[in-house]
Short mmCIF file of C-alpha atoms in Angstrom, two decimals:
data_model
loop_
_atom_site.label_atom_id
_atom_site.label_comp_id
_atom_site.label_asym_id
_atom_site.label_seq_id
_atom_site.Cartn_x
_atom_site.Cartn_y
_atom_site.Cartn_z
CA MET A 266 0.00 -0.18 -0.01
CA TYR A 267 1.86 2.98 -1.07
CA THR A 268 0.51 6.75 -2.25
CA ASP A 269 1.18 8.43 -5.85
CA LYS A 270 4.62 8.81 -4.40
CA GLY A 271 5.51 5.64 -3.73
CA GLN A 272 5.83 6.32 -0.32
CA PRO A 273 3.85 3.65 2.28
CA ASP A 274 -0.03 4.57 2.76
CA ARG A 275 -0.16 4.60 6.40
CA ASN A 276 -3.25 5.56 6.84
CA ALA A 277 -4.21 2.46 4.68
CA MET A 278 -1.73 0.15 6.85
CA LEU A 279 -3.65 1.64 10.43
CA ARG A 280 -7.28 0.14 8.79
CA GLN A 281 -5.56 -2.98 7.30
CA TYR A 282 -3.91 -3.86 10.60
CA VAL A 283 -7.00 -2.64 12.84
CA PRO A 284 -8.29 -6.34 12.99
CA LEU A 285 -5.26 -7.64 14.12
CA VAL A 286 -5.09 -4.97 17.00
CA GLN A 287 -8.68 -6.35 17.84
CA ARG A 288 -7.97 -9.96 17.44
CA MET A 289 -4.92 -9.80 20.03
CA ALA A 290 -6.29 -7.86 22.44
CA HIS A 291 -9.67 -10.42 22.60
CA HIS A 292 -7.06 -13.31 22.58
CA MET A 293 -5.63 -11.87 25.66
CA MET A 294 -8.65 -10.85 27.51
CA ALA A 295 -9.52 -14.49 27.77
CA LYS A 296 -6.83 -14.98 30.59
CA LEU A 297 -7.16 -11.87 32.37
CA PRO A 298 -9.63 -10.80 35.30
CA PRO A 299 -12.76 -8.57 34.14
CA SER A 300 -11.43 -5.45 35.25
CA VAL A 301 -9.47 -5.08 32.21
CA GLN A 302 -11.72 -3.54 29.48
CA VAL A 303 -11.10 -5.07 25.85
CA ASP A 304 -11.65 -1.32 24.23
CA ASP A 305 -7.97 0.04 26.63
CA LEU A 306 -6.46 -3.06 25.63
CA ILE A 307 -7.11 -2.04 21.88
CA GLN A 308 -6.29 1.61 22.44
CA VAL A 309 -2.94 1.26 23.79
CA GLY A 310 -2.46 -1.86 20.91
CA LEU A 311 -3.31 0.70 18.41
CA MET A 312 -0.48 2.90 19.38
CA GLY A 313 1.74 0.12 18.97
CA LEU A 314 0.60 -0.48 15.61
CA SER A 315 1.44 3.30 15.25
CA GLU A 316 5.08 3.00 16.39
CA ALA A 317 5.56 -0.15 14.67
CA LEU A 318 4.66 2.17 11.41
CA THR A 319 7.04 4.42 12.33
CA ARG A 320 9.82 2.36 13.22
CA PHE A 321 9.64 -0.83 10.72
CA GLU A 322 12.70 -1.12 7.99
CA ALA A 323 11.77 -3.77 5.29
CA SER A 324 15.60 -3.81 5.02
CA GLN A 325 15.22 -5.73 8.46
CA GLY A 326 14.46 -8.94 6.76
CA VAL A 327 10.81 -9.31 9.10
CA GLN A 328 7.79 -9.28 7.53
CA PHE A 329 5.66 -6.07 8.97
CA GLU A 330 2.76 -8.18 10.25
CA THR A 331 5.19 -9.80 12.84
CA PHE A 332 7.07 -6.89 13.49
CA ALA A 333 3.67 -5.00 14.79
CA SER A 334 2.56 -8.45 16.45
CA GLN A 335 5.67 -7.38 19.04
CA ARG A 336 5.03 -3.86 19.07
CA ILE A 337 1.16 -4.34 19.92
CA ARG A 338 1.09 -6.83 21.93
CA GLY A 339 4.54 -5.34 24.21
CA ALA A 340 2.27 -2.08 24.24
CA MET A 341 -0.89 -4.13 25.67
CA LEU A 342 1.29 -6.02 28.65
CA ASP A 343 2.90 -2.56 29.28
CA GLU A 344 -0.51 -0.90 29.93
CA LEU A 345 -1.28 -4.47 32.12
CA ARG A 346 1.74 -3.95 34.38
CA GLU A 347 0.84 -0.49 34.97
CA GLY A 348 -2.71 -0.83 35.78
CA ASP A 349 -2.56 -3.66 38.91
CA TRP A 350 -5.37 -0.66 40.52
CA MET A 351 -5.66 -2.64 43.76
CA SER A 352 -3.80 -0.86 46.42
CA ARG A 353 -1.10 -2.59 49.05
CA GLY A 354 -3.68 -2.38 51.75
CA SER A 355 -6.44 -4.10 49.86
CA ARG A 356 -4.32 -6.66 48.28
CA LYS A 357 -2.57 -7.78 51.61
CA SER A 358 -6.33 -8.04 53.28
CA GLN A 359 -7.34 -10.17 50.12
CA LYS A 360 -4.35 -12.10 50.44
CA ASP A 361 -5.00 -12.59 54.70
CA ILE A 362 -8.73 -14.15 53.63
CA GLU A 363 -6.45 -16.79 51.41
CA HIS A 364 -4.55 -17.77 53.87
CA ALA A 365 -7.29 -17.81 56.53
CA MET A 366 -9.49 -19.87 53.87
CA ARG A 367 -6.04 -22.15 53.66
CA ARG A 368 -5.71 -23.13 57.14
CA LEU A 369 -9.57 -23.64 58.01
CA GLU A 370 -9.46 -26.28 54.70
CA HIS A 371 -6.53 -28.09 55.96
CA ARG A 372 -7.89 -28.15 59.21
CA LEU A 373 -11.04 -28.88 58.32
CA GLY A 374 -11.09 -31.23 55.54
CA ARG A 375 -13.75 -29.26 53.48
CA VAL A 376 -14.69 -26.22 52.34
CA ALA A 377 -14.65 -22.91 55.13
CA ARG A 378 -17.96 -20.93 56.14
CA GLU A 379 -17.96 -17.74 56.33
CA SER A 380 -18.68 -17.52 59.90
CA GLU A 381 -15.10 -19.50 60.72
CA ILE A 382 -13.38 -17.18 58.20
CA ALA A 383 -14.23 -14.51 60.23
CA THR A 384 -13.32 -16.39 63.73
CA GLU A 385 -9.99 -17.17 61.63
CA LEU A 386 -9.45 -13.73 61.15
CA GLY A 387 -10.09 -12.71 64.91
CA MET A 388 -13.04 -10.87 63.04
CA SER A 389 -16.92 -10.66 63.86
CA LEU A 390 -19.17 -11.48 61.00
CA PRO A 391 -20.07 -7.95 59.47
CA ASP A 392 -16.61 -7.01 59.99
CA TYR A 393 -15.18 -9.90 57.96
CA GLN A 394 -18.37 -9.44 55.31
CA GLU A 395 -17.07 -5.59 55.23
CA LEU A 396 -13.79 -5.86 54.76
CA LEU A 397 -15.53 -8.27 51.64
CA GLY A 398 -16.92 -5.31 50.13
CA LYS A 399 -13.94 -3.54 50.37
CA VAL A 400 -11.20 -5.59 48.82
CA LYS A 401 -13.89 -6.45 46.16
CA GLY A 402 -11.76 -9.07 44.54
CA THR A 403 -11.82 -9.52 40.66
CA GLN A 404 -8.68 -11.30 40.00
CA LEU A 405 -7.23 -14.88 40.04
CA VAL A 406 -4.16 -13.79 39.18
CA TYR A 407 -2.83 -10.30 40.90
CA LEU A 408 -0.27 -8.74 38.01
CA GLU A 409 2.57 -8.58 41.09
CA ASP A 410 2.36 -12.31 41.34
CA MET A 411 3.19 -12.73 37.45
CA SER A 412 6.99 -13.08 37.63
CA GLY A 413 9.28 -15.91 36.77
CA ASP A 414 11.48 -17.79 39.78
CA GLU A 415 14.34 -15.06 39.05
CA GLY A 416 11.84 -12.02 39.26
CA ASP A 417 11.51 -11.70 35.90
CA ASP A 418 8.32 -11.17 33.55
CA SER A 419 8.00 -14.73 32.38
CA PHE A 420 4.60 -15.93 33.59
CA LEU A 421 2.82 -12.64 32.56
CA ASP A 422 4.38 -13.40 29.20
CA ARG A 423 3.33 -16.70 29.28
CA HIS A 424 -0.18 -16.48 30.10
CA THR A 425 -0.54 -13.68 27.59
CA MET A 426 1.26 -15.10 24.31
CA ASP A 427 -0.27 -16.81 20.95
CA SER A 428 -0.88 -20.47 22.26
CA ASP A 429 -1.97 -21.01 19.29
CA ALA A 430 1.54 -21.09 18.06
CA ASP A 431 2.91 -23.42 20.43
CA PRO A 432 1.66 -26.60 20.96
CA LEU A 433 2.87 -26.78 24.02
CA GLU A 434 1.35 -23.64 25.48
CA MET A 435 -2.12 -25.08 24.33
CA LEU A 436 -1.78 -28.06 26.71
CA GLN A 437 -0.86 -26.13 29.43
CA ASN A 438 -3.94 -23.61 29.04
CA HIS A 439 -6.53 -26.10 28.09
CA ARG A 440 -4.81 -28.24 31.69
CA LEU A 441 -5.72 -24.59 33.19
CA ARG A 442 -8.97 -24.48 32.22
CA THR A 443 -10.04 -27.75 32.91
CA ALA A 444 -8.65 -26.91 36.53
CA LEU A 445 -10.49 -23.67 37.07
CA VAL A 446 -13.70 -25.65 35.90
CA GLU A 447 -12.94 -28.12 38.97
CA ALA A 448 -12.46 -25.20 41.67
CA ILE A 449 -15.20 -23.41 40.46
CA ASN A 450 -17.23 -26.88 40.93
CA SER A 451 -16.11 -27.11 44.69
CA LEU A 452 -17.39 -23.62 45.34
CA PRO A 453 -20.27 -23.47 47.78
CA ASP A 454 -23.82 -23.84 45.83
CA ARG A 455 -24.25 -20.25 45.71
CA GLU A 456 -21.10 -18.96 44.99
CA LYS A 457 -20.77 -21.56 42.11
CA TYR A 458 -24.12 -19.45 40.79
CA ILE A 459 -22.73 -16.14 41.49
CA MET A 460 -19.74 -17.15 39.48
CA SER A 461 -21.64 -18.99 36.33
CA MET A 462 -24.30 -15.64 36.37
CA TYR A 463 -21.07 -13.27 36.21
CA TYR A 464 -19.04 -14.58 34.05
CA GLU A 465 -20.34 -17.21 31.53
CA ASN A 466 -23.74 -15.14 31.43
CA ASP A 467 -22.40 -11.96 31.98
CA MET A 468 -24.29 -10.12 34.34
CA ASN A 469 -23.61 -7.29 36.24
CA LEU A 470 -23.84 -7.74 39.92
CA LYS A 471 -26.98 -5.60 40.35
CA GLU A 472 -28.17 -8.20 37.71
CA ILE A 473 -27.47 -10.63 40.17
CA ALA A 474 -28.47 -8.95 43.24
CA ALA A 475 -32.19 -8.84 41.66
CA VAL A 476 -32.30 -12.49 40.79
CA LEU A 477 -30.96 -13.59 44.21
CA GLY A 478 -33.15 -11.48 46.15
CA VAL A 479 -30.50 -9.91 48.14
CA THR A 480 -28.50 -6.28 47.99
CA GLU A 481 -25.74 -5.87 45.41
CA SER A 482 -23.22 -4.87 48.16
CA ARG A 483 -24.04 -8.65 49.46
CA VAL A 484 -22.85 -9.83 45.84
CA CYS A 485 -19.75 -8.24 45.69
CA GLN A 486 -18.61 -9.72 49.10
CA LEU A 487 -19.86 -13.33 47.82
CA HIS A 488 -17.86 -12.67 44.62
CA SER A 489 -14.92 -11.43 46.52
CA GLN A 490 -14.37 -14.90 48.76
CA SER A 491 -15.17 -16.92 45.41
CA ILE A 492 -12.18 -15.19 44.21
CA ALA A 493 -10.08 -15.90 47.52
CA ARG A 494 -11.30 -19.73 47.04
CA LEU A 495 -10.20 -19.89 43.71
CA ARG A 496 -7.42 -18.15 44.00
CA ASN A 497 -5.99 -20.64 46.44
CA LYS A 498 -7.37 -23.53 44.69
CA MET A 499 -5.48 -22.36 41.65
CA ARG A 500 -2.12 -21.77 42.79
CA THR A 501 0.31 -25.26 41.67
CA HIS A 502 -1.60 -24.35 38.02
#
């Protein structure tokens, strides 16, 4: 795609590769928490595409789509690393809840009840429920956890890469999905129902609250508790 002067037509190339950006964003979203918006990824991906158009040199012997894909994906990963919005205090509270659940389940040999978790944390049930509402757990994996054994970002890279090009990665992702389904099935019935409505039926908290006949804040509490349970189950994956 060239202009009348023999120069690459930047606008035409941008239009041509917008579907590539959208495809990469939606592929990445499948492995990210719902707090991440696909439109935000597409926006930064378009910036990566624009940068690729500026920096690409055909003499390097690399196809433009390959070069652009690297720039687009890099821009999206940078955005994800910078957008880990959860405060340190909220993250600590979330992990305290997870540790209490893990101790109880090891001791009791079953899923811990809400009142038992509150007692384990040395809190009243209302205080524990209020804490659940504050942490608003939505992340199965925190971005700060996404580092390799030597502190690099390999975990984040592995879990957002184009697995279609890597059979081993496809197998690992299949095992991860299978483990997640098993973890969800182990949840108490009410929490399992909430997760199904939220993730499978794409219902918001207000809609779920109407179905269950409870307040939206109560659904938020149960959702946070479910995420903590799932994170404990998924620690080995």
